[in-house]
Amino acid sequence: MGKHAPKPPIRPVQGETILFFIAAIGVFALNMMLWGYDTPPLIDWPNHMARHVLQCGAAGAEHVARYYAFALDIVPNLTSDLIHTWPAACADLEVTQKVLIQVGSFGLFAATAVLHRTIWGAWSVWPLITVMVMHNMTWAFGFENFVLAAPAAILVLALWFAMAARGAVVRLAVIWPCAVLVYVMHLYAFGFIMLIIGLLELHDVTRAPSTRAAILRRASMVMAVALIPAVHLVGALRASTELEAGGIDYGTPIQFLTAFVAPFASFGLFASTVDTIVAGLLGLAVTAAIILWVRRAGLRMSLDPRVRFALPALALITLLVPYYFSGIAYTNMRFPVLLAPVVLAAIRVDFTPRTLWVFAGAMLVLLAGKMLWLTDKWALHDAQVAELRAAAAVLSPQDRLLVTRHEQAQTIRLHSHSAAYILRDRGPYWTGVFTGGNAIAPLPAYAPRDKTHLFPIPWQVLMPIHQDHEVFEADSYLADWRDFYTHTLVLFAPDEAARAQAAGLHNLGAPLARGSFFEILEFHPVAR
């Protein structure tokens, strides 16, 4: 057996394996409460759906195809696009969307349970604690490809532990095609896997006295696994017009804290970033309280010795990931979302027959409370999207829509990309469909206007007093906005409509339709 061979399997308490699978069915059933909602409040999700509509030739594809072309090039961000190459996935996009939402949430729970099983050699109820992180910020942001790649990445790590008794050459040879697949699924999932496996291999080779040559050989084997993806990534960054090779920003302390609590909170479901951080800290505190209860109950808790170097080292590396990298924001919340379930999976708790049932029941109760809260928010969002799509009947394929906002609020965050529904339904041009790093590109006539905002710009910027604003610089997608755009969708909090109007909103254009959180205005003609 190799130096990395696990200890003999720990025998679970009688009935623990059965109880885990019963509780896992309960987790699945509770998570299925999300199935009944057609337009989830996962911020980026409608934008990705517009791409899949075009890819599958579904209803509305003729509208999206007026401005964009689908091209399945190999880029490290393809999970959902690969899934939609299957005819069954395109048969009913709404059903596929619901399945993928389950994969992104319950799949993270299931993959963590498998990882725990391969590390410790036995099923346990302990991975039920993953209900605290299965609905996280990357999921709530609608980072579709990453959310779907995260369970796969954890399963690759589980494969590494399952092969721990094999030699390094065999182990890494088997890992190599799996790692390349994860790279194609999502870059950050691949980066996480390569870092943690590299750290585990380094720990393995240095546990006993080793020569420098032996350490270099092992490092070379790990780098060989990453070589092809690394070469491809350099070319992909150079080829993309929207990805900014080398663009790095570490963000503000608030953005850092947001990433820190990302595994434990859902952004977008709270009124502000501060509320998000508070909710995330609360989720972290509940998780810590569960661990503290386990310790105070006198239960033996163990951390697998093979990860005692890798996990702290990876946590340090996680702190160094920037907030903004190559044109993509919130990149620093991906690693925490993967690190948290790996840490939980590496822990083993030896339950007593009584605490076994108490723990499993408590996890299901916690999840049930979370699901009741989530479904209330999802029902509201479903109703709001239906209201917006109905009001958008005033628009046509000949129109060109600019999305703006009044102030910043929860509703605006959640609907930042809801104009994608209008594009699919009614066909007006909208500049916000994700292109860089995705399997879609603007047609040549619209390429100069290709611009994706994290959130819409304030409508006040369009007023004459702000015409020197940086968004109107030469070659900007807004440089000739008066001549190009015909309408604006103005988003605001439900209680902000009167304030927006009092601030002069209707000086911008004539209101054609309005709802509880928006107005659609037709721009006033420009005097010549």
Short mmCIF file of C-alpha atoms in Angstrom, two decimals:
data_model
loop_
_atom_site.label_atom_id
_atom_site.label_comp_id
_atom_site.label_asym_id
_atom_site.label_seq_id
_atom_site.Cartn_x
_atom_site.Cartn_y
_atom_site.Cartn_z
CA MET A 1 0.00 0.00 0.00
CA GLY A 2 1.16 3.56 -0.76
CA LYS A 3 1.96 6.19 1.80
CA HIS A 4 -1.39 7.79 1.07
CA ALA A 5 -3.41 4.64 1.84
CA PRO A 6 -6.35 5.37 4.15
CA LYS A 7 -6.77 3.83 7.55
CA PRO A 8 -9.03 0.77 7.78
CA PRO A 9 -12.69 1.80 7.40
CA ILE A 10 -14.33 3.05 10.58
CA ARG A 11 -17.33 0.96 11.47
CA PRO A 12 -20.42 3.21 11.71
CA VAL A 13 -22.99 2.92 14.48
CA GLN A 14 -25.55 0.23 13.74
CA GLY A 15 -28.17 1.70 11.44
CA GLU A 16 -26.11 4.82 10.58
CA THR A 17 -25.76 3.97 6.90
CA ILE A 18 -29.48 3.34 6.50
CA LEU A 19 -30.31 6.49 8.44
CA PHE A 20 -28.02 8.53 6.20
CA PHE A 21 -29.75 7.36 3.02
CA ILE A 22 -33.20 7.94 4.53
CA ALA A 23 -32.14 11.46 5.54
CA ALA A 24 -30.58 12.03 2.09
CA ILE A 25 -33.96 11.19 0.54
CA GLY A 26 -35.45 13.77 2.90
CA VAL A 27 -32.91 16.36 1.72
CA PHE A 28 -33.79 15.58 -1.88
CA ALA A 29 -37.53 15.83 -1.21
CA LEU A 30 -37.18 19.17 0.61
CA ASN A 31 -34.98 20.57 -2.16
CA MET A 32 -37.64 19.58 -4.70
CA MET A 33 -39.84 22.31 -3.19
CA LEU A 34 -38.03 24.58 -5.68
CA TRP A 35 -39.32 22.58 -8.65
CA GLY A 36 -42.60 24.46 -8.95
CA TYR A 37 -41.07 27.80 -9.97
CA ASP A 38 -40.38 28.63 -13.62
CA THR A 39 -38.29 31.80 -13.28
CA PRO A 40 -35.92 31.41 -10.32
CA PRO A 41 -34.33 34.45 -8.63
CA LEU A 42 -30.84 33.29 -9.57
CA ILE A 43 -29.43 36.53 -10.90
CA ASP A 44 -27.52 35.44 -14.04
CA TRP A 45 -29.78 32.48 -14.86
CA PRO A 46 -32.10 34.19 -17.41
CA ASN A 47 -29.04 35.37 -19.31
CA HIS A 48 -27.74 31.82 -19.61
CA MET A 49 -31.22 30.63 -20.58
CA ALA A 50 -31.22 33.04 -23.53
CA ARG A 51 -28.07 31.33 -24.78
CA HIS A 52 -29.65 27.90 -24.43
CA VAL A 53 -32.74 29.07 -26.28
CA LEU A 54 -30.50 29.99 -29.21
CA GLN A 55 -28.46 26.78 -28.89
CA CYS A 56 -31.55 24.56 -28.89
CA GLY A 57 -33.61 26.52 -31.42
CA ALA A 58 -36.37 26.80 -28.81
CA ALA A 59 -39.21 29.33 -28.74
CA GLY A 60 -37.68 32.79 -28.97
CA ALA A 61 -34.52 31.63 -30.74
CA GLU A 62 -35.48 33.63 -33.82
CA HIS A 63 -35.33 36.79 -31.70
CA VAL A 64 -31.98 36.04 -30.06
CA ALA A 65 -30.53 35.04 -33.46
CA ARG A 66 -31.16 38.57 -34.79
CA TYR A 67 -28.25 39.78 -32.66
CA TYR A 68 -26.19 36.76 -31.56
CA ALA A 69 -24.69 33.58 -32.99
CA PHE A 70 -24.07 30.39 -31.05
CA ALA A 71 -20.66 28.78 -31.45
CA LEU A 72 -19.60 25.84 -29.30
CA ASP A 73 -15.88 26.59 -29.12
CA ILE A 74 -13.80 24.94 -26.42
CA VAL A 75 -13.58 27.40 -23.54
CA PRO A 76 -13.25 26.62 -19.81
CA ASN A 77 -16.89 27.52 -19.10
CA LEU A 78 -19.02 24.98 -20.96
CA THR A 79 -20.84 22.78 -18.44
CA SER A 80 -24.39 23.73 -19.35
CA ASP A 81 -23.66 24.12 -23.06
CA LEU A 82 -22.33 20.56 -23.19
CA ILE A 83 -25.43 19.35 -21.37
CA HIS A 84 -27.63 21.11 -23.93
CA THR A 85 -25.97 19.27 -26.79
CA TRP A 86 -28.15 16.33 -25.72
CA PRO A 87 -31.49 16.42 -27.58
CA ALA A 88 -33.30 15.45 -24.37
CA ALA A 89 -32.03 18.60 -22.66
CA CYS A 90 -33.37 20.78 -25.48
CA ALA A 91 -36.74 19.01 -25.61
CA ASP A 92 -38.08 21.13 -22.73
CA LEU A 93 -35.77 23.89 -21.55
CA GLU A 94 -37.90 24.76 -18.54
CA VAL A 95 -37.74 21.19 -17.23
CA THR A 96 -34.01 21.02 -17.95
CA GLN A 97 -33.52 24.27 -16.04
CA LYS A 98 -35.27 22.79 -13.01
CA VAL A 99 -33.16 19.64 -13.19
CA LEU A 100 -29.96 21.69 -13.35
CA ILE A 101 -31.01 23.77 -10.35
CA GLN A 102 -31.37 20.51 -8.42
CA VAL A 103 -27.97 19.31 -9.67
CA GLY A 104 -26.34 22.55 -8.57
CA SER A 105 -27.74 22.34 -5.04
CA PHE A 106 -28.53 18.72 -4.13
CA GLY A 107 -25.62 17.62 -6.33
CA LEU A 108 -23.21 19.53 -4.08
CA PHE A 109 -24.66 17.72 -1.06
CA ALA A 110 -24.43 14.31 -2.74
CA ALA A 111 -20.85 14.85 -3.99
CA THR A 112 -19.75 15.90 -0.50
CA ALA A 113 -21.28 12.72 0.95
CA VAL A 114 -19.38 10.63 -1.63
CA LEU A 115 -16.14 12.45 -0.83
CA HIS A 116 -16.67 11.78 2.88
CA ARG A 117 -17.27 8.10 2.09
CA THR A 118 -14.05 7.76 0.09
CA ILE A 119 -11.99 9.56 2.74
CA TRP A 120 -13.30 7.57 5.69
CA GLY A 121 -14.37 4.29 4.11
CA ALA A 122 -17.92 4.35 5.52
CA TRP A 123 -21.18 6.24 5.10
CA SER A 124 -22.07 8.61 7.91
CA VAL A 125 -24.81 11.08 8.76
CA TRP A 126 -22.19 13.80 9.27
CA PRO A 127 -22.31 15.02 5.60
CA LEU A 128 -25.91 16.10 6.28
CA ILE A 129 -24.30 19.27 7.61
CA THR A 130 -23.75 20.18 3.96
CA VAL A 131 -27.34 21.46 3.93
CA MET A 132 -25.76 24.60 5.40
CA VAL A 133 -23.78 25.27 2.20
CA MET A 134 -25.78 23.69 -0.65
CA HIS A 135 -27.66 26.96 -1.34
CA ASN A 136 -24.73 29.35 -1.52
CA MET A 137 -23.95 32.67 -3.18
CA THR A 138 -22.59 31.25 -6.41
CA TRP A 139 -25.88 29.35 -6.74
CA ALA A 140 -27.96 32.44 -5.90
CA PHE A 141 -25.95 34.55 -8.34
CA GLY A 142 -26.83 32.05 -11.06
CA PHE A 143 -23.22 31.19 -11.93
CA GLU A 144 -24.62 28.31 -13.93
CA ASN A 145 -21.49 26.65 -15.28
CA PHE A 146 -19.57 26.87 -12.03
CA VAL A 147 -22.49 25.65 -9.91
CA LEU A 148 -22.86 22.60 -12.17
CA ALA A 149 -19.10 21.97 -12.27
CA ALA A 150 -18.67 22.15 -8.47
CA PRO A 151 -20.14 18.68 -7.73
CA ALA A 152 -18.01 17.21 -10.54
CA ALA A 153 -14.88 18.80 -9.08
CA ILE A 154 -15.59 17.31 -5.65
CA LEU A 155 -16.18 13.90 -7.25
CA VAL A 156 -12.76 14.11 -8.95
CA LEU A 157 -11.24 14.76 -5.52
CA ALA A 158 -13.18 11.75 -4.22
CA LEU A 159 -11.61 9.69 -7.03
CA TRP A 160 -8.18 10.79 -5.87
CA PHE A 161 -8.89 9.56 -2.33
CA ALA A 162 -10.38 6.33 -3.69
CA MET A 163 -7.05 5.70 -5.45
CA ALA A 164 -4.90 6.78 -2.53
CA ALA A 165 -3.38 3.30 -2.19
CA ARG A 166 -2.17 3.32 -5.80
CA GLY A 167 1.12 4.74 -6.92
CA ALA A 168 1.31 8.41 -7.90
CA VAL A 169 1.80 7.67 -11.60
CA VAL A 170 -1.32 5.51 -11.82
CA ARG A 171 -3.31 7.87 -9.62
CA LEU A 172 -2.52 10.98 -11.65
CA ALA A 173 -2.91 9.15 -14.97
CA VAL A 174 -6.50 8.31 -14.01
CA ILE A 175 -7.13 11.81 -12.67
CA TRP A 176 -5.80 13.50 -15.85
CA PRO A 177 -8.81 13.01 -18.21
CA CYS A 178 -11.23 13.80 -15.38
CA ALA A 179 -9.36 17.01 -14.57
CA VAL A 180 -9.35 18.06 -18.24
CA LEU A 181 -13.12 17.52 -18.35
CA VAL A 182 -13.54 19.69 -15.26
CA TYR A 183 -11.40 22.37 -16.96
CA VAL A 184 -13.80 22.45 -19.90
CA MET A 185 -16.71 22.61 -17.45
CA HIS A 186 -15.33 25.59 -15.51
CA LEU A 187 -11.91 27.13 -15.03
CA TYR A 188 -12.21 27.80 -11.30
CA ALA A 189 -13.45 24.31 -10.52
CA PHE A 190 -10.39 22.98 -12.37
CA GLY A 191 -8.05 25.38 -10.59
CA PHE A 192 -9.38 24.31 -7.22
CA ILE A 193 -8.98 20.61 -8.00
CA MET A 194 -5.44 20.99 -9.33
CA LEU A 195 -4.38 23.04 -6.31
CA ILE A 196 -5.75 20.67 -3.69
CA ILE A 197 -4.50 17.55 -5.50
CA GLY A 198 -1.10 19.19 -5.95
CA LEU A 199 -0.98 20.00 -2.23
CA LEU A 200 -2.04 16.46 -1.31
CA GLU A 201 0.66 15.01 -3.57
CA LEU A 202 3.24 17.36 -2.07
CA HIS A 203 2.23 16.24 1.41
CA ASP A 204 2.45 12.61 0.30
CA VAL A 205 5.96 12.87 -1.11
CA THR A 206 7.32 14.84 1.88
CA ARG A 207 5.80 12.79 4.71
CA ALA A 208 8.93 10.67 4.77
CA PRO A 209 12.44 11.92 4.04
CA SER A 210 12.56 12.60 0.30
CA THR A 211 15.20 13.79 -2.10
CA ARG A 212 14.82 16.99 -4.01
CA ALA A 213 14.64 14.93 -7.19
CA ALA A 214 11.67 12.93 -5.85
CA ILE A 215 9.81 16.11 -4.96
CA LEU A 216 10.51 17.61 -8.38
CA ARG A 217 9.33 14.43 -10.12
CA ARG A 218 6.03 14.51 -8.25
CA ALA A 219 5.57 18.23 -8.95
CA SER A 220 6.29 17.59 -12.62
CA MET A 221 3.61 14.90 -12.75
CA VAL A 222 1.03 17.26 -11.26
CA MET A 223 2.02 20.03 -13.67
CA ALA A 224 1.76 17.60 -16.57
CA VAL A 225 -1.91 17.07 -15.68
CA ALA A 226 -2.47 20.83 -15.87
CA LEU A 227 -0.29 21.51 -18.92
CA ILE A 228 -2.82 21.19 -21.75
CA PRO A 229 -5.52 23.23 -19.97
CA ALA A 230 -2.93 25.92 -19.11
CA VAL A 231 -1.79 26.25 -22.73
CA HIS A 232 -5.38 26.35 -23.92
CA LEU A 233 -6.32 29.00 -21.35
CA VAL A 234 -3.65 31.40 -22.61
CA GLY A 235 -5.07 31.14 -26.12
CA ALA A 236 -8.66 31.54 -24.91
CA LEU A 237 -7.84 34.73 -23.03
CA ARG A 238 -6.14 36.19 -26.08
CA ALA A 239 -8.99 35.24 -28.40
CA SER A 240 -11.84 36.69 -26.34
CA THR A 241 -12.76 40.32 -26.93
CA GLU A 242 -14.72 40.68 -23.68
CA LEU A 243 -12.32 38.86 -21.35
CA GLU A 244 -9.53 41.19 -20.28
CA ALA A 245 -6.32 39.22 -19.94
CA GLY A 246 -4.48 40.48 -16.89
CA GLY A 247 -7.31 42.66 -15.52
CA ILE A 248 -7.19 42.19 -11.72
CA ASP A 249 -8.90 43.99 -8.84
CA TYR A 250 -9.04 42.78 -5.23
CA GLY A 251 -12.12 44.84 -4.48
CA THR A 252 -13.24 46.44 -1.24
CA PRO A 253 -13.30 44.96 2.28
CA ILE A 254 -17.07 44.53 1.90
CA GLN A 255 -16.58 42.51 -1.27
CA PHE A 256 -13.95 40.42 0.51
CA LEU A 257 -16.36 39.69 3.37
CA THR A 258 -19.07 38.81 0.87
CA ALA A 259 -16.80 36.16 -0.63
CA PHE A 260 -15.80 34.93 2.84
CA VAL A 261 -19.42 34.13 3.76
CA ALA A 262 -20.34 32.97 0.23
CA PRO A 263 -20.83 29.31 1.22
CA PHE A 264 -23.37 30.20 3.90
CA ALA A 265 -25.64 32.85 2.33
CA SER A 266 -27.55 33.57 -0.85
CA PHE A 267 -26.79 37.04 -2.25
CA GLY A 268 -29.75 38.62 -4.04
CA LEU A 269 -32.25 37.31 -1.51
CA PHE A 270 -31.47 40.10 0.92
CA ALA A 271 -32.01 43.84 0.81
CA SER A 272 -28.34 44.86 0.78
CA THR A 273 -24.79 43.59 0.76
CA VAL A 274 -24.60 44.24 4.51
CA ASP A 275 -27.67 42.06 5.05
CA THR A 276 -26.03 39.38 2.92
CA ILE A 277 -22.89 39.44 5.05
CA VAL A 278 -24.93 39.32 8.27
CA ALA A 279 -26.93 36.35 6.94
CA GLY A 280 -23.73 34.62 5.84
CA LEU A 281 -22.14 35.15 9.22
CA LEU A 282 -25.31 33.77 10.81
CA GLY A 283 -25.07 30.65 8.63
CA LEU A 284 -21.40 30.30 9.54
CA ALA A 285 -22.28 30.74 13.23
CA VAL A 286 -24.96 28.03 13.04
CA THR A 287 -22.47 25.66 11.39
CA ALA A 288 -19.89 26.45 14.06
CA ALA A 289 -22.53 25.94 16.77
CA ILE A 290 -23.30 22.48 15.38
CA ILE A 291 -19.61 21.58 15.52
CA LEU A 292 -19.41 22.97 19.07
CA TRP A 293 -22.43 20.89 20.11
CA VAL A 294 -20.74 17.78 18.73
CA ARG A 295 -17.64 18.52 20.79
CA ARG A 296 -19.56 19.31 23.97
CA ALA A 297 -21.63 16.16 23.57
CA GLY A 298 -18.39 14.25 24.03
CA LEU A 299 -18.43 12.81 20.51
CA ARG A 300 -15.09 12.04 18.93
CA MET A 301 -14.36 14.32 16.00
CA SER A 302 -11.44 13.65 13.69
CA LEU A 303 -9.84 15.45 10.73
CA ASP A 304 -8.23 13.19 8.16
CA PRO A 305 -4.46 13.61 8.61
CA ARG A 306 -3.87 13.65 4.85
CA VAL A 307 -5.55 17.07 4.52
CA ARG A 308 -3.93 18.81 7.49
CA PHE A 309 -1.42 20.50 5.18
CA ALA A 310 -3.58 20.89 2.07
CA LEU A 311 -6.61 22.59 3.65
CA PRO A 312 -4.77 25.42 5.49
CA ALA A 313 -2.57 25.99 2.43
CA LEU A 314 -5.60 26.15 0.15
CA ALA A 315 -7.38 28.50 2.56
CA LEU A 316 -4.38 30.84 2.32
CA ILE A 317 -4.43 30.64 -1.48
CA THR A 318 -8.17 31.37 -1.41
CA LEU A 319 -7.47 34.67 0.33
CA LEU A 320 -5.26 35.66 -2.62
CA VAL A 321 -7.91 35.17 -5.32
CA PRO A 322 -8.98 38.59 -6.65
CA TYR A 323 -12.54 39.91 -6.67
CA TYR A 324 -12.25 40.81 -10.36
CA PHE A 325 -10.21 38.86 -12.89
CA SER A 326 -10.16 39.08 -16.70
CA GLY A 327 -13.48 40.89 -16.99
CA ILE A 328 -15.33 38.66 -14.48
CA ALA A 329 -16.54 39.91 -11.09
CA TYR A 330 -16.93 37.95 -7.84
CA THR A 331 -14.31 35.42 -8.86
CA ASN A 332 -13.16 35.24 -5.23
CA MET A 333 -16.31 33.48 -4.02
CA ARG A 334 -15.77 30.31 -6.07
CA PHE A 335 -12.97 28.78 -3.99
CA PRO A 336 -14.72 29.33 -0.61
CA VAL A 337 -17.84 27.61 -1.96
CA LEU A 338 -15.74 24.55 -2.88
CA LEU A 339 -13.48 24.66 0.16
CA ALA A 340 -16.31 24.60 2.74
CA PRO A 341 -17.82 21.22 1.69
CA VAL A 342 -14.33 19.69 1.34
CA VAL A 343 -13.50 20.72 4.91
CA LEU A 344 -16.79 19.25 6.14
CA ALA A 345 -16.19 16.02 4.21
CA ALA A 346 -12.72 15.63 5.75
CA ILE A 347 -14.24 15.55 9.25
CA ARG A 348 -15.42 12.35 10.88
CA VAL A 349 -17.78 12.24 13.89
CA ASP A 350 -18.33 9.06 15.89
CA PHE A 351 -21.98 9.35 16.89
CA THR A 352 -23.78 7.45 19.60
CA PRO A 353 -27.12 5.81 18.69
CA ARG A 354 -29.03 8.66 20.34
CA THR A 355 -27.02 11.59 18.94
CA LEU A 356 -27.22 10.00 15.50
CA TRP A 357 -30.96 10.58 15.32
CA VAL A 358 -30.81 13.99 17.00
CA PHE A 359 -28.23 15.23 14.49
CA ALA A 360 -30.03 13.88 11.41
CA GLY A 361 -33.36 15.31 12.58
CA ALA A 362 -31.83 18.71 13.34
CA MET A 363 -30.29 18.95 9.86
CA LEU A 364 -33.61 18.17 8.19
CA VAL A 365 -35.41 20.74 10.35
CA LEU A 366 -32.82 23.39 9.46
CA LEU A 367 -33.18 22.60 5.77
CA ALA A 368 -36.99 22.65 5.98
CA GLY A 369 -36.87 26.13 7.52
CA LYS A 370 -34.52 27.34 4.81
CA MET A 371 -36.70 25.89 2.05
CA LEU A 372 -39.86 27.54 3.40
CA TRP A 373 -38.05 30.85 3.38
CA LEU A 374 -36.59 30.30 -0.09
CA THR A 375 -39.88 29.23 -1.69
CA ASP A 376 -41.58 32.36 -0.39
CA LYS A 377 -38.93 34.47 -2.18
CA TRP A 378 -39.12 32.34 -5.32
CA ALA A 379 -42.90 32.68 -5.53
CA LEU A 380 -42.61 36.48 -5.34
CA HIS A 381 -39.96 36.53 -8.07
CA ASP A 382 -42.06 34.26 -10.30
CA ALA A 383 -44.94 36.73 -10.03
CA GLN A 384 -42.69 39.72 -10.74
CA VAL A 385 -41.20 38.15 -13.88
CA ALA A 386 -44.70 37.28 -15.14
CA GLU A 387 -45.71 40.91 -14.57
CA LEU A 388 -42.68 42.18 -16.50
CA ARG A 389 -43.17 39.81 -19.42
CA ALA A 390 -46.81 40.82 -19.76
CA ALA A 391 -45.97 44.54 -19.70
CA ALA A 392 -43.28 44.04 -22.37
CA ALA A 393 -46.01 43.42 -24.95
CA VAL A 394 -45.56 47.12 -25.85
CA LEU A 395 -42.17 46.24 -27.40
CA SER A 396 -41.37 44.73 -30.79
CA PRO A 397 -38.36 43.29 -32.66
CA GLN A 398 -37.81 46.72 -34.22
CA ASP A 399 -37.12 48.28 -30.81
CA ARG A 400 -33.79 48.58 -29.00
CA LEU A 401 -33.95 48.35 -25.23
CA LEU A 402 -31.60 49.93 -22.70
CA VAL A 403 -31.96 48.70 -19.10
CA THR A 404 -31.43 51.27 -16.35
CA ARG A 405 -32.21 51.55 -12.64
CA HIS A 406 -33.21 53.98 -9.92
CA GLU A 407 -30.84 53.63 -6.96
CA GLN A 408 -29.78 50.10 -5.98
CA ALA A 409 -32.00 47.58 -4.21
CA GLN A 410 -32.72 43.90 -3.79
CA THR A 411 -35.28 43.92 -6.60
CA ILE A 412 -32.83 45.50 -9.03
CA ARG A 413 -30.14 42.93 -8.24
CA LEU A 414 -32.54 40.07 -8.81
CA HIS A 415 -33.81 41.49 -12.11
CA SER A 416 -30.47 42.73 -13.48
CA HIS A 417 -30.76 40.24 -16.37
CA SER A 418 -34.53 39.79 -16.55
CA ALA A 419 -34.50 41.72 -19.83
CA ALA A 420 -33.35 38.40 -21.32
CA TYR A 421 -36.96 37.22 -20.97
CA ILE A 422 -38.11 40.25 -22.97
CA LEU A 423 -35.51 39.53 -25.66
CA ARG A 424 -36.81 35.97 -26.00
CA ASP A 425 -40.50 36.94 -25.89
CA ARG A 426 -40.63 40.17 -27.91
CA GLY A 427 -37.35 40.45 -29.79
CA PRO A 428 -36.05 43.97 -29.00
CA TYR A 429 -32.29 44.35 -29.01
CA TRP A 430 -30.65 44.16 -25.58
CA THR A 431 -26.93 44.50 -25.05
CA GLY A 432 -26.62 42.42 -21.88
CA VAL A 433 -26.35 38.80 -23.05
CA PHE A 434 -23.13 37.21 -21.74
CA THR A 435 -20.61 36.65 -24.53
CA GLY A 436 -16.99 36.65 -23.34
CA GLY A 437 -15.99 33.18 -22.19
CA ASN A 438 -19.33 31.75 -23.31
CA ALA A 439 -20.40 29.83 -26.42
CA ILE A 440 -22.14 32.83 -27.97
CA ALA A 441 -20.94 35.92 -29.81
CA PRO A 442 -22.62 39.10 -31.10
CA LEU A 443 -23.20 39.40 -34.82
CA PRO A 444 -20.73 41.79 -36.49
CA ALA A 445 -23.26 44.63 -36.70
CA TYR A 446 -23.76 44.54 -32.93
CA ALA A 447 -20.25 43.62 -31.79
CA PRO A 448 -19.25 47.26 -31.00
CA ARG A 449 -22.19 47.44 -28.55
CA ASP A 450 -21.40 44.17 -26.80
CA LYS A 451 -21.29 45.10 -23.13
CA THR A 452 -22.42 43.23 -20.03
CA HIS A 453 -22.97 45.13 -16.79
CA LEU A 454 -22.98 43.54 -13.38
CA PHE A 455 -25.97 45.78 -12.62
CA PRO A 456 -27.83 48.32 -14.82
CA ILE A 457 -26.60 51.91 -15.00
CA PRO A 458 -28.60 54.67 -13.23
CA TRP A 459 -31.16 56.29 -15.51
CA GLN A 460 -30.01 59.73 -14.27
CA VAL A 461 -26.75 59.26 -16.22
CA LEU A 462 -28.77 59.68 -19.43
CA MET A 463 -29.95 63.17 -18.52
CA PRO A 464 -28.24 66.11 -20.32
CA ILE A 465 -26.40 67.25 -17.19
CA HIS A 466 -24.39 64.00 -17.19
CA GLN A 467 -23.42 63.85 -20.86
CA ASP A 468 -19.72 64.05 -19.95
CA HIS A 469 -19.95 60.80 -17.99
CA GLU A 470 -17.35 58.14 -18.86
CA VAL A 471 -20.00 55.78 -20.25
CA PHE A 472 -20.42 58.15 -23.21
CA GLU A 473 -16.77 58.09 -24.31
CA ALA A 474 -15.99 57.52 -27.98
CA ASP A 475 -16.60 53.93 -29.11
CA SER A 476 -18.68 53.24 -26.00
CA TYR A 477 -21.89 51.26 -26.52
CA LEU A 478 -23.70 54.40 -25.24
CA ALA A 479 -21.85 56.98 -27.32
CA ASP A 480 -24.82 57.38 -29.70
CA TRP A 481 -27.54 56.12 -27.38
CA ARG A 482 -29.99 58.87 -28.37
CA ASP A 483 -29.92 57.73 -31.98
CA PHE A 484 -29.76 53.98 -31.36
CA TYR A 485 -31.92 53.04 -28.37
CA THR A 486 -35.67 53.50 -28.57
CA HIS A 487 -36.81 52.44 -25.09
CA THR A 488 -35.55 51.98 -21.57
CA LEU A 489 -36.63 49.50 -18.92
CA VAL A 490 -36.18 51.30 -15.60
CA LEU A 491 -35.94 49.06 -12.54
CA PHE A 492 -36.62 50.27 -9.01
CA ALA A 493 -37.65 48.97 -5.61
CA PRO A 494 -41.45 48.62 -5.31
CA ASP A 495 -41.63 51.65 -3.01
CA GLU A 496 -39.37 53.85 -5.16
CA ALA A 497 -41.65 54.55 -8.15
CA ALA A 498 -42.91 57.89 -6.85
CA ARG A 499 -39.40 59.04 -5.97
CA ALA A 500 -38.09 58.15 -9.41
CA GLN A 501 -40.87 60.13 -11.05
CA ALA A 502 -40.30 63.07 -8.71
CA ALA A 503 -36.62 63.02 -9.67
CA GLY A 504 -37.58 63.63 -13.30
CA LEU A 505 -37.77 60.14 -14.74
CA HIS A 506 -40.47 61.07 -17.25
CA ASN A 507 -38.27 63.83 -18.63
CA LEU A 508 -36.31 60.96 -20.14
CA GLY A 509 -39.19 59.41 -22.03
CA ALA A 510 -42.89 58.72 -22.24
CA PRO A 511 -44.18 55.88 -20.03
CA LEU A 512 -45.68 53.04 -22.06
CA ALA A 513 -46.08 50.38 -19.36
CA ARG A 514 -45.42 50.07 -15.67
CA GLY A 515 -45.46 47.49 -12.94
CA SER A 516 -44.72 47.11 -9.27
CA PHE A 517 -40.94 47.42 -9.75
CA PHE A 518 -40.40 48.86 -13.25
CA GLU A 519 -41.46 51.25 -15.98
CA ILE A 520 -40.94 50.95 -19.74
CA LEU A 521 -40.34 54.34 -21.33
CA GLU A 522 -40.07 55.35 -24.96
CA PHE A 523 -37.29 57.89 -25.34
CA HIS A 524 -38.40 61.37 -26.31
CA PRO A 525 -37.39 62.38 -29.85
CA VAL A 526 -34.18 64.37 -30.04
CA ALA A 527 -34.59 67.92 -31.33
CA ARG A 528 -32.64 68.48 -34.56
#
